mmCIF file with all atom_site columns, C-alpha atoms in Angstrom:
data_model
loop_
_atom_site.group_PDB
_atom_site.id
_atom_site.type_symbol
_atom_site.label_atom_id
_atom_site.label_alt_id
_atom_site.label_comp_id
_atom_site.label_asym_id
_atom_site.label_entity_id
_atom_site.label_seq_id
_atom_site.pdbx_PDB_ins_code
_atom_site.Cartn_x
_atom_site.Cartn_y
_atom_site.Cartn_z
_atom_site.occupancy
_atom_site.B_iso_or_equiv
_atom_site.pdbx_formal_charge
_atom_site.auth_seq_id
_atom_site.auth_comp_id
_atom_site.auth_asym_id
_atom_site.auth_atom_id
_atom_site.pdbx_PDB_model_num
ATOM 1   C CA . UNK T 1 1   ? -28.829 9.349   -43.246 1.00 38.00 ? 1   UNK T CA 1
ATOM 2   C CA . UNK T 1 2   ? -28.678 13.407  -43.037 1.00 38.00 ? 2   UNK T CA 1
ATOM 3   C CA . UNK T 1 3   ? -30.972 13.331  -40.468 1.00 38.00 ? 3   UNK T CA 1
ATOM 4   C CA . UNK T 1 4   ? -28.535 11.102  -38.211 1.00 41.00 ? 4   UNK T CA 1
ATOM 5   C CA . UNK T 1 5   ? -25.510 13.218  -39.108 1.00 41.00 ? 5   UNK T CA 1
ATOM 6   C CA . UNK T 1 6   ? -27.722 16.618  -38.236 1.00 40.00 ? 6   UNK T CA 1
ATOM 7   C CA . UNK T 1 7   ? -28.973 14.663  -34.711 1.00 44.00 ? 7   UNK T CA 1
ATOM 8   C CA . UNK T 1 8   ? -24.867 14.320  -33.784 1.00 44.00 ? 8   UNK T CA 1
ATOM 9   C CA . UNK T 1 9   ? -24.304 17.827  -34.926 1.00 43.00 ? 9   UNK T CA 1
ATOM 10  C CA . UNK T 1 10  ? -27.021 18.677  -32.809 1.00 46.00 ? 10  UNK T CA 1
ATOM 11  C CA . UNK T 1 11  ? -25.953 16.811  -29.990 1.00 72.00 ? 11  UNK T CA 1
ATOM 12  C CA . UNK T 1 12  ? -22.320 17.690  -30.285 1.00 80.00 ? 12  UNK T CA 1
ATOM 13  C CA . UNK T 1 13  ? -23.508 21.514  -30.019 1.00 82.00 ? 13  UNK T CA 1
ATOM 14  C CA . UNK T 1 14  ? -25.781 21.066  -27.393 1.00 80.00 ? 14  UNK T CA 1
ATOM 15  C CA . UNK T 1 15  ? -22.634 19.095  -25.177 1.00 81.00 ? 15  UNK T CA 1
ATOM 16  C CA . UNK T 1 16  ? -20.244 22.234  -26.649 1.00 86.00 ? 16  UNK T CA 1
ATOM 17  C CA . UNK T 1 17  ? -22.759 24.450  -25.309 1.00 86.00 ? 17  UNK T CA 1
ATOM 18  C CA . UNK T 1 18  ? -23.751 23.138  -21.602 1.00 84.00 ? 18  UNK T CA 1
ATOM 19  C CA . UNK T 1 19  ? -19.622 22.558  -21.714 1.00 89.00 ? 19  UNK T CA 1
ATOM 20  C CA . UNK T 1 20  ? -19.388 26.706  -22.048 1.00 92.00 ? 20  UNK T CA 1
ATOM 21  C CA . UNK T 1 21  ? -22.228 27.406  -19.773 1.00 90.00 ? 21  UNK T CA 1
ATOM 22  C CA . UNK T 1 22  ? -22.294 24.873  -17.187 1.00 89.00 ? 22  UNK T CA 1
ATOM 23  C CA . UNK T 1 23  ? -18.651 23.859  -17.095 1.00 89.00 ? 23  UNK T CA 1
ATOM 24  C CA . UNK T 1 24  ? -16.433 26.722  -15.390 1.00 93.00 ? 24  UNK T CA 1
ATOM 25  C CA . UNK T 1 25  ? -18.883 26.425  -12.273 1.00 92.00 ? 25  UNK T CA 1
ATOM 26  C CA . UNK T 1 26  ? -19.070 22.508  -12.067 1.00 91.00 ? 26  UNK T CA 1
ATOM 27  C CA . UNK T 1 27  ? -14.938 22.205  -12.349 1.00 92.00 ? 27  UNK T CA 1
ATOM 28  C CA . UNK T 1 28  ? -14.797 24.860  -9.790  1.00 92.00 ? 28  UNK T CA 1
ATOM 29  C CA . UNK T 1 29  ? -17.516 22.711  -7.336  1.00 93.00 ? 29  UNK T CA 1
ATOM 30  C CA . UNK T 1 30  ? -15.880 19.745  -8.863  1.00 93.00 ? 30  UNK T CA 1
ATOM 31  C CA . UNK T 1 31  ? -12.065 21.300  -7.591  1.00 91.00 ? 31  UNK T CA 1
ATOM 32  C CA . UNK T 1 32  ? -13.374 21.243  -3.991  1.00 92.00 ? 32  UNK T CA 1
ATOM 33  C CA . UNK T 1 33  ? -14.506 17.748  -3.794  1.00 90.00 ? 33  UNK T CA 1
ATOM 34  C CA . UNK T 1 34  ? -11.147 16.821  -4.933  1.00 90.00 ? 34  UNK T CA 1
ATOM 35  C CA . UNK T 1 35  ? -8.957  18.913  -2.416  1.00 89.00 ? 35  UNK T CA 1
ATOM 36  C CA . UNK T 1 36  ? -7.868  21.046  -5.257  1.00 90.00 ? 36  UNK T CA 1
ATOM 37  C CA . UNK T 1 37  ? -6.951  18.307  -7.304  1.00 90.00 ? 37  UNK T CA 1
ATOM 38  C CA . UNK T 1 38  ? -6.961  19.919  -10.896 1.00 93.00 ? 38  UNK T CA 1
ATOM 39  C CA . UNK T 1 39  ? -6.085  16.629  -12.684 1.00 93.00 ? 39  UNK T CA 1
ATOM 40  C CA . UNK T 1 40  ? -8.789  14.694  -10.836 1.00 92.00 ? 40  UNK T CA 1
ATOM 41  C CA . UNK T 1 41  ? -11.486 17.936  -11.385 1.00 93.00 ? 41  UNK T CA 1
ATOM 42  C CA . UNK T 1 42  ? -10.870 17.786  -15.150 1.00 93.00 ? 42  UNK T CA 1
ATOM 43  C CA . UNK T 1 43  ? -11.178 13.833  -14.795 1.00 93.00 ? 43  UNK T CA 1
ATOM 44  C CA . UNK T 1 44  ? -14.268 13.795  -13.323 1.00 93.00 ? 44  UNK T CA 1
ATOM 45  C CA . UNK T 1 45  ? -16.078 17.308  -15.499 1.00 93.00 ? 45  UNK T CA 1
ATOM 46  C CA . UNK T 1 46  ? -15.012 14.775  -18.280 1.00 92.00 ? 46  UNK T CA 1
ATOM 47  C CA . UNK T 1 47  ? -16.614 11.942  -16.714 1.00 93.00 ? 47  UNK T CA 1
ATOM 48  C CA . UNK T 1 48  ? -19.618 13.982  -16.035 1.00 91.00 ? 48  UNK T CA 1
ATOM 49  C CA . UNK T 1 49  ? -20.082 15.396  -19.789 1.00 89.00 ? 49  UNK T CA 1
ATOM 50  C CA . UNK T 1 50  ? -19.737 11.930  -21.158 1.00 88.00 ? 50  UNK T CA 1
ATOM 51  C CA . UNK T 1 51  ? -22.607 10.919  -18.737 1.00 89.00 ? 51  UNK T CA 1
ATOM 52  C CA . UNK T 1 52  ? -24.545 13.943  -20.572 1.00 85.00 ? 52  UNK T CA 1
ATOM 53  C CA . UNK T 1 53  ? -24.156 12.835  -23.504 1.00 84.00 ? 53  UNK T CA 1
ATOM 54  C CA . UNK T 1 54  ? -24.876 9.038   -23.012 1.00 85.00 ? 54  UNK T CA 1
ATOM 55  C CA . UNK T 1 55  ? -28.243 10.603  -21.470 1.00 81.00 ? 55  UNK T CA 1
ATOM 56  C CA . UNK T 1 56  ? -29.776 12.565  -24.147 1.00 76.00 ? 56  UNK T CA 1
ATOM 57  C CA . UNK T 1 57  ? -33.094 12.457  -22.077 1.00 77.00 ? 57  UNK T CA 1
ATOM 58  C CA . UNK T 1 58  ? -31.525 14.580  -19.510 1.00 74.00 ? 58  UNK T CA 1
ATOM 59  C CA . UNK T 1 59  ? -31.770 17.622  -21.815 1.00 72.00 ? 59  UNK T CA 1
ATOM 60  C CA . UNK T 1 60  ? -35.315 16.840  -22.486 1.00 72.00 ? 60  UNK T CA 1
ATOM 61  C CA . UNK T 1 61  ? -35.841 17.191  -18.660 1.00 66.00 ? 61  UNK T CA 1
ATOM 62  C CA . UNK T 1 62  ? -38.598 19.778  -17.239 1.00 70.00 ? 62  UNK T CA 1
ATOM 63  C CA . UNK T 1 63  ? -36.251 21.543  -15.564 1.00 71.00 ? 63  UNK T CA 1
ATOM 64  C CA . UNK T 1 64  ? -34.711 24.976  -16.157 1.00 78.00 ? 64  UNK T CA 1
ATOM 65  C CA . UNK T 1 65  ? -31.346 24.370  -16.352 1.00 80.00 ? 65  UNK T CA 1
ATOM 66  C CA . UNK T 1 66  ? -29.385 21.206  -16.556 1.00 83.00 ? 66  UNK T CA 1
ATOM 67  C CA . UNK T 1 67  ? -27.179 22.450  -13.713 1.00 87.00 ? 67  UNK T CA 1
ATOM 68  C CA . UNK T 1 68  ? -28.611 20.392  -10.984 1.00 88.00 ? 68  UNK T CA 1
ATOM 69  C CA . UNK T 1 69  ? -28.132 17.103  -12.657 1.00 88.00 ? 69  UNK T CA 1
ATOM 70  C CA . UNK T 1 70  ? -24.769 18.033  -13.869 1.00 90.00 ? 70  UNK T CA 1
ATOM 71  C CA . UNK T 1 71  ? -23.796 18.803  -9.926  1.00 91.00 ? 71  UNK T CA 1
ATOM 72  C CA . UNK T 1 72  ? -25.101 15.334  -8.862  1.00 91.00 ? 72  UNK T CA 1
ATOM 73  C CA . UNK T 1 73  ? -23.506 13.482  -11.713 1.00 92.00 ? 73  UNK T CA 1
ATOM 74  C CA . UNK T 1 74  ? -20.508 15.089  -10.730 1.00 93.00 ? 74  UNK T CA 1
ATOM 75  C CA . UNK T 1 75  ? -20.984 14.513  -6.754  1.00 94.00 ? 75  UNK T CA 1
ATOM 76  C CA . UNK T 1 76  ? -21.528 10.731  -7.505  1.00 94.00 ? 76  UNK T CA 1
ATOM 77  C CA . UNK T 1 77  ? -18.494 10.544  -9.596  1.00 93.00 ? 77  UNK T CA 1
ATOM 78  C CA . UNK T 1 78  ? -16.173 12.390  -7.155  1.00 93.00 ? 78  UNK T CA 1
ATOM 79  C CA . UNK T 1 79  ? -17.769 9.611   -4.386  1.00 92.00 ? 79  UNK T CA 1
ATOM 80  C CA . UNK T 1 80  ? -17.515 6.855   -6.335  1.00 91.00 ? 80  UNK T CA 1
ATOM 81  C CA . UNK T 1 81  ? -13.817 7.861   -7.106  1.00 89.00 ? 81  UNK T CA 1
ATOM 82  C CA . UNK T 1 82  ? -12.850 8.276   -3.826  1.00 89.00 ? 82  UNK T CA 1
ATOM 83  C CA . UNK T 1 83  ? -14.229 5.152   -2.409  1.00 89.00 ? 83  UNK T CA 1
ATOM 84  C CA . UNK T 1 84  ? -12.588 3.481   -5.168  1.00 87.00 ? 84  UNK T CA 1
ATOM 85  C CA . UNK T 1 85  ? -9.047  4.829   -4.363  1.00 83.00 ? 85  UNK T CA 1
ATOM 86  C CA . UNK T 1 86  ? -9.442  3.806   -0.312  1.00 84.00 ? 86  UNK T CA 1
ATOM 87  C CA . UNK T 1 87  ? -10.435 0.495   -1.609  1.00 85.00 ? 87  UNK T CA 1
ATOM 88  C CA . UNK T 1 88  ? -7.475  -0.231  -3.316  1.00 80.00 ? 88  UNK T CA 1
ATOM 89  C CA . UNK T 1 89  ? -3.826  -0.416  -1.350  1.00 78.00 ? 89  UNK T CA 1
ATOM 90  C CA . UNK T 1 90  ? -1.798  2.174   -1.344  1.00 74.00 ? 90  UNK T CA 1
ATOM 91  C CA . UNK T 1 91  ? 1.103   2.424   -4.730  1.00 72.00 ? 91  UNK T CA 1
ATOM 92  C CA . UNK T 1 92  ? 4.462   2.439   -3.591  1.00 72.00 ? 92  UNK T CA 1
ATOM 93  C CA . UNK T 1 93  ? 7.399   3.908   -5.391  1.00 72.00 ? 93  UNK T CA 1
ATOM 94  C CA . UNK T 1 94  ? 10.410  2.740   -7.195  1.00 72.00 ? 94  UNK T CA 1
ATOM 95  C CA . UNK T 1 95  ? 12.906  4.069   -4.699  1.00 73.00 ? 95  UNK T CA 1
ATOM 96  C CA . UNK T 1 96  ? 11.322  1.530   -1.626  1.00 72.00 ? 96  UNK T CA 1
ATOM 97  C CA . UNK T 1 97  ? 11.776  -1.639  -3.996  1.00 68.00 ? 97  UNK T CA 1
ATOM 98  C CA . UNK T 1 98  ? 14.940  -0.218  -4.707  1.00 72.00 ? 98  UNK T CA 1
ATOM 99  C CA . UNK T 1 99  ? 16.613  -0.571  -1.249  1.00 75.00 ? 99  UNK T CA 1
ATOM 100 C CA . UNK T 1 100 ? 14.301  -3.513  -0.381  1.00 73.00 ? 100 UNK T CA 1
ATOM 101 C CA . UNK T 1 101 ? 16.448  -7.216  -0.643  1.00 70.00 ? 101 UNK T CA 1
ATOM 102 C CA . UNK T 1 102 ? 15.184  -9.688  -3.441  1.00 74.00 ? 102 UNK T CA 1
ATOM 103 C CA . UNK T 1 103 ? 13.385  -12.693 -1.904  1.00 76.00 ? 103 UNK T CA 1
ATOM 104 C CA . UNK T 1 104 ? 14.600  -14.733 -4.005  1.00 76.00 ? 104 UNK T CA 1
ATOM 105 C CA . UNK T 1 105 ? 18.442  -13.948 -3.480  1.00 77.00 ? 105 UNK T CA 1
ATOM 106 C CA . UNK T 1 106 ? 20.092  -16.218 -1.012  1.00 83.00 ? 106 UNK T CA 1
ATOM 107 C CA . UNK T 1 107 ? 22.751  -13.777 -0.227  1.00 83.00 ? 107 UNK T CA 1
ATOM 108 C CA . UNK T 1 108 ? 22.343  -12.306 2.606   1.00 77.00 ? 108 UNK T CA 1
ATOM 109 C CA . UNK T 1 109 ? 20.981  -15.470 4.268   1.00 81.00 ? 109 UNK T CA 1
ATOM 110 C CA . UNK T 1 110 ? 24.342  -17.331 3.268   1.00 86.00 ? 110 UNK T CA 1
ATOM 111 C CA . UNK T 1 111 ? 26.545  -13.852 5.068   1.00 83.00 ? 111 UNK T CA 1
ATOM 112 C CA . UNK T 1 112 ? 24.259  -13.766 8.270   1.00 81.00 ? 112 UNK T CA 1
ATOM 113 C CA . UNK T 1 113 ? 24.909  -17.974 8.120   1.00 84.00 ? 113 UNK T CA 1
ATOM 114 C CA . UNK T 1 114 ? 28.854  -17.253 7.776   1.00 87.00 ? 114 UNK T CA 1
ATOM 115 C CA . UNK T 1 115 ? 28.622  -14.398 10.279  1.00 86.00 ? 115 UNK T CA 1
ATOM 116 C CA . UNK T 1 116 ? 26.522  -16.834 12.799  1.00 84.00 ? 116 UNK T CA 1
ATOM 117 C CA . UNK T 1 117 ? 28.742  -19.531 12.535  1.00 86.00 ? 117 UNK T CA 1
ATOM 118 C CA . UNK T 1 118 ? 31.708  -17.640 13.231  1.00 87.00 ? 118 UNK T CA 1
ATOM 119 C CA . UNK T 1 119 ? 30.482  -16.066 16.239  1.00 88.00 ? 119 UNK T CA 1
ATOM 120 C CA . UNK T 1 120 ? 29.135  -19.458 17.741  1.00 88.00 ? 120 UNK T CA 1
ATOM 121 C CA . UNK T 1 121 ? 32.413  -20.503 17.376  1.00 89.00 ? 121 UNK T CA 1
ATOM 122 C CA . UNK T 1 122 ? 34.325  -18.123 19.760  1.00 90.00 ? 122 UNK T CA 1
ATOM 123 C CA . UNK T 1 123 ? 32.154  -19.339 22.656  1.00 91.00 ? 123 UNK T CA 1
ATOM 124 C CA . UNK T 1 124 ? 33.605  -21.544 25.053  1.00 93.00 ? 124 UNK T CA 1
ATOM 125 C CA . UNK T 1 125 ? 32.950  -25.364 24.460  1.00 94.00 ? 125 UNK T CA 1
ATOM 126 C CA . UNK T 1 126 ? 29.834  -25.498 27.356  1.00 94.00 ? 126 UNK T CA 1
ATOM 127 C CA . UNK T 1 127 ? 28.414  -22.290 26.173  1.00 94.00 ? 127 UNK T CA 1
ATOM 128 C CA . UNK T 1 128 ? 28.390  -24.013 22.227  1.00 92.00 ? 128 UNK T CA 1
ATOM 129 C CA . UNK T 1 129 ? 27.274  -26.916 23.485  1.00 94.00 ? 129 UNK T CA 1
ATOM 130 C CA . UNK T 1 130 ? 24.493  -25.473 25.152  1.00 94.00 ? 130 UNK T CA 1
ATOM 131 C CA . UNK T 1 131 ? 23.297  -23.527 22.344  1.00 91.00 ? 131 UNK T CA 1
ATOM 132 C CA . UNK T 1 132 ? 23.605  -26.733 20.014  1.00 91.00 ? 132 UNK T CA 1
ATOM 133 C CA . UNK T 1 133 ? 21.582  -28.326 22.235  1.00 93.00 ? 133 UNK T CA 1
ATOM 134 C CA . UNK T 1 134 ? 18.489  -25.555 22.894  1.00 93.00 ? 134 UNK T CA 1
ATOM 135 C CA . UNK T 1 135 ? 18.798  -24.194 19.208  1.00 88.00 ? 135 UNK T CA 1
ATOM 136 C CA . UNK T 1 136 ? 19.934  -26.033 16.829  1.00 86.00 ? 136 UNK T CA 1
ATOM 137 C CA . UNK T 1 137 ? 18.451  -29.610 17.815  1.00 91.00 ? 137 UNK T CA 1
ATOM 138 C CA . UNK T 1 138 ? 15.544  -27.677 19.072  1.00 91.00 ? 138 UNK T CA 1
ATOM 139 C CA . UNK T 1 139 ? 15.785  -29.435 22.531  1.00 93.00 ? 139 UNK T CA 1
ATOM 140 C CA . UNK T 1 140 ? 13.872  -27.868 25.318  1.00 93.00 ? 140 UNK T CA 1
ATOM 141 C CA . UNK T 1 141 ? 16.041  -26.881 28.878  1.00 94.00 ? 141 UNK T CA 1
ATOM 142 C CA . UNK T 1 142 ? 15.182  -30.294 30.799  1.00 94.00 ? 142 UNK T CA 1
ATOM 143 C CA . UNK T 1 143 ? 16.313  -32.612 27.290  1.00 94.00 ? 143 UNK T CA 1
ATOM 144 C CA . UNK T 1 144 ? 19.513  -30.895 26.989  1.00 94.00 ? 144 UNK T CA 1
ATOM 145 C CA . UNK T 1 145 ? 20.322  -30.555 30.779  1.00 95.00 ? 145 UNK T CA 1
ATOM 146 C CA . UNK T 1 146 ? 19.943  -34.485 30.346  1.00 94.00 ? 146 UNK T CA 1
ATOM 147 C CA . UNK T 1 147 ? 22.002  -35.069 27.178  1.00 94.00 ? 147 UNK T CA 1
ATOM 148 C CA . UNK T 1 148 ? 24.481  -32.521 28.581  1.00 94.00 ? 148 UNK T CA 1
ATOM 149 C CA . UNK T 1 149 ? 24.406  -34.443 32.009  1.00 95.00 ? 149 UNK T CA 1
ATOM 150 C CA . UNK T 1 150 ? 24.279  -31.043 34.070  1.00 95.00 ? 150 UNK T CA 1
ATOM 151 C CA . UNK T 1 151 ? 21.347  -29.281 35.980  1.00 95.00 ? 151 UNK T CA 1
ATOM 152 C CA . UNK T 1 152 ? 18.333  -27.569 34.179  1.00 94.00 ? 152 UNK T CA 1
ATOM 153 C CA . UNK T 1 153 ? 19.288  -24.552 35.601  1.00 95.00 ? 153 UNK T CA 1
ATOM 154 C CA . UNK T 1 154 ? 23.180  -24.525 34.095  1.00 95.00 ? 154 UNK T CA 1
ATOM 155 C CA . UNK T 1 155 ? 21.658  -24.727 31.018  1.00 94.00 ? 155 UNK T CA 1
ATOM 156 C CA . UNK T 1 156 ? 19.512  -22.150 31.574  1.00 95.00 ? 156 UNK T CA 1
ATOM 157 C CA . UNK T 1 157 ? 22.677  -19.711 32.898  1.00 95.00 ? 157 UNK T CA 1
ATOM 158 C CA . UNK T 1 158 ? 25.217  -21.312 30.144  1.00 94.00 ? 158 UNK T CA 1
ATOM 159 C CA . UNK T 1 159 ? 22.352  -20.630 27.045  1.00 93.00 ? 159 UNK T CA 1
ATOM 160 C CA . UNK T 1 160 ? 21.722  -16.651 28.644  1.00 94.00 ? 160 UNK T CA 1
ATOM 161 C CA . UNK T 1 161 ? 25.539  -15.952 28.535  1.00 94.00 ? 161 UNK T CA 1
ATOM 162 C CA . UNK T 1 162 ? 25.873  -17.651 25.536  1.00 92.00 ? 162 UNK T CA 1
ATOM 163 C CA . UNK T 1 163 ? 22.977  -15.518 23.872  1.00 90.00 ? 163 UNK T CA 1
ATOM 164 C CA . UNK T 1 164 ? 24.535  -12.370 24.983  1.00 91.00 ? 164 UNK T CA 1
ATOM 165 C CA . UNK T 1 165 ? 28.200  -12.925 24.341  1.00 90.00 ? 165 UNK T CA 1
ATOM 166 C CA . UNK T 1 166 ? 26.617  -13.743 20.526  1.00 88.00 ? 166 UNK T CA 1
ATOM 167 C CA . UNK T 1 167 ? 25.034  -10.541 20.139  1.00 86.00 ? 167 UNK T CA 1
ATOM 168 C CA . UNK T 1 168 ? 27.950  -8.767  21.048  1.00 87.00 ? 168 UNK T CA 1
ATOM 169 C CA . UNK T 1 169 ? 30.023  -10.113 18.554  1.00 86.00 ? 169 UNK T CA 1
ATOM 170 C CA . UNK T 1 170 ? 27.625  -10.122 15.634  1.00 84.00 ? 170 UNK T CA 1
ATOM 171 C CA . UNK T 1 171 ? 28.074  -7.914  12.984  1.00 69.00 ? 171 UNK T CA 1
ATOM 172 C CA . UNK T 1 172 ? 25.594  -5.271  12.718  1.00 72.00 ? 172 UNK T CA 1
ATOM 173 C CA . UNK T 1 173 ? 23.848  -6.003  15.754  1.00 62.00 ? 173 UNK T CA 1
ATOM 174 C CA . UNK T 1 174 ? 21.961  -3.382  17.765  1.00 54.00 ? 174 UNK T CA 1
ATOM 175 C CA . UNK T 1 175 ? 19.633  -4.210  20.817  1.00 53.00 ? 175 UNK T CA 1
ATOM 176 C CA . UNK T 1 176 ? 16.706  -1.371  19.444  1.00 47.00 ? 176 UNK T CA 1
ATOM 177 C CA . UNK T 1 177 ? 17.162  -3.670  15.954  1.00 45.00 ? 177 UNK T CA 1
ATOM 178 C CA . UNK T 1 178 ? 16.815  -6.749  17.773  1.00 46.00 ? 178 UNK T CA 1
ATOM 179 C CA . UNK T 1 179 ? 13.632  -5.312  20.001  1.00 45.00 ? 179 UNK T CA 1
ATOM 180 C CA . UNK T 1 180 ? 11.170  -3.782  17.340  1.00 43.00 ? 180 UNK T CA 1
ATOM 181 C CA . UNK T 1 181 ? 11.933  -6.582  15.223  1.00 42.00 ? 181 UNK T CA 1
ATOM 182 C CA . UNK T 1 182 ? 10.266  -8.979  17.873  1.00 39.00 ? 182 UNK T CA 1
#
């Protein structure tokens, strides 16, 4: 049982000690994988010592210094990292849920109704009827030319002046709105 405590002391100083030689210069190569990113550099040297010490047989290696493998741990951490962030979508913050509506609250569906209804309802009767027709019994031109008993073609003119005497008096309504919405 000694022995095992005197083998963690032992590994514990080795780590300490490839920590003060080895670690200034792999935070500093570690800083410009990361952009500059100090929090992510102190991450990943972390990351990398840990790796060190779950690898006792890289000490043991027949190499001179252990500054190599440190560098490539690191490198393959920093990659790995990275790829990992551009995998994942991007966070948002608390200010865009903020201003954007709940789904779930009928609201604003129920004003834009209110508003809707009380614009269709300053058209003229053959405009109204038109739109009824095309929009609201989803008719196409020719079935509600028929029902209507007039010409395709009023319907056509009637449903056009209709549309645009309803976006003028719409609340809120802007023709850029309207176009980079569709």
């Amino acid at each position: 049982m000694v022995t095992a405590t005197a083998t963690a002391t032992t590994d514990e100083q080795a780590l300490a000690e490839l920590k003060r030689e080895h670690g200034p210069a792999l935070l500093s190569f570690l800083l410009g994988l990361t952009y500059g990113d100090q929090q992510r550099a102190e991450d990943l040297l972390q990351e990398t010592l840990l790796r060190a010490w779950q690898h006792p047989e890289a000490f043991d290696a027949p190499y001179e210094s252990m500054r190599p493998w440190l560098f490539t741990v690191g490198r393959r951490l920093a990659i790995d990292a990275r790829r990992s962030r551009l995998a994942r979508p991007a966070e948002i913050g608390d200010d865009i849920l903020a201003t954007t509506a709940d789904p779930a609250d009928v609201t604003d569906r129920a004003v834009a109704a209110l508003d809707v209804r009380a614009a269709v309802r300053t058209l003229s009767p053959e405009h109204r009827a038109v739109l009824v027709q095309i929009y609201f019994q989803g008719r196409s031109v020719a079935e509600a030319a028929l029902a209507l008993g007039i010409p395709a073609g009023t319907v056509k003119s009637r449903s056009y002046y209709a549309l645009r005497q309803l976006a003028r008096s719409l609340p809120g309504y802007s023709r850029a709105a309207a176009s980079s919405a569709a």
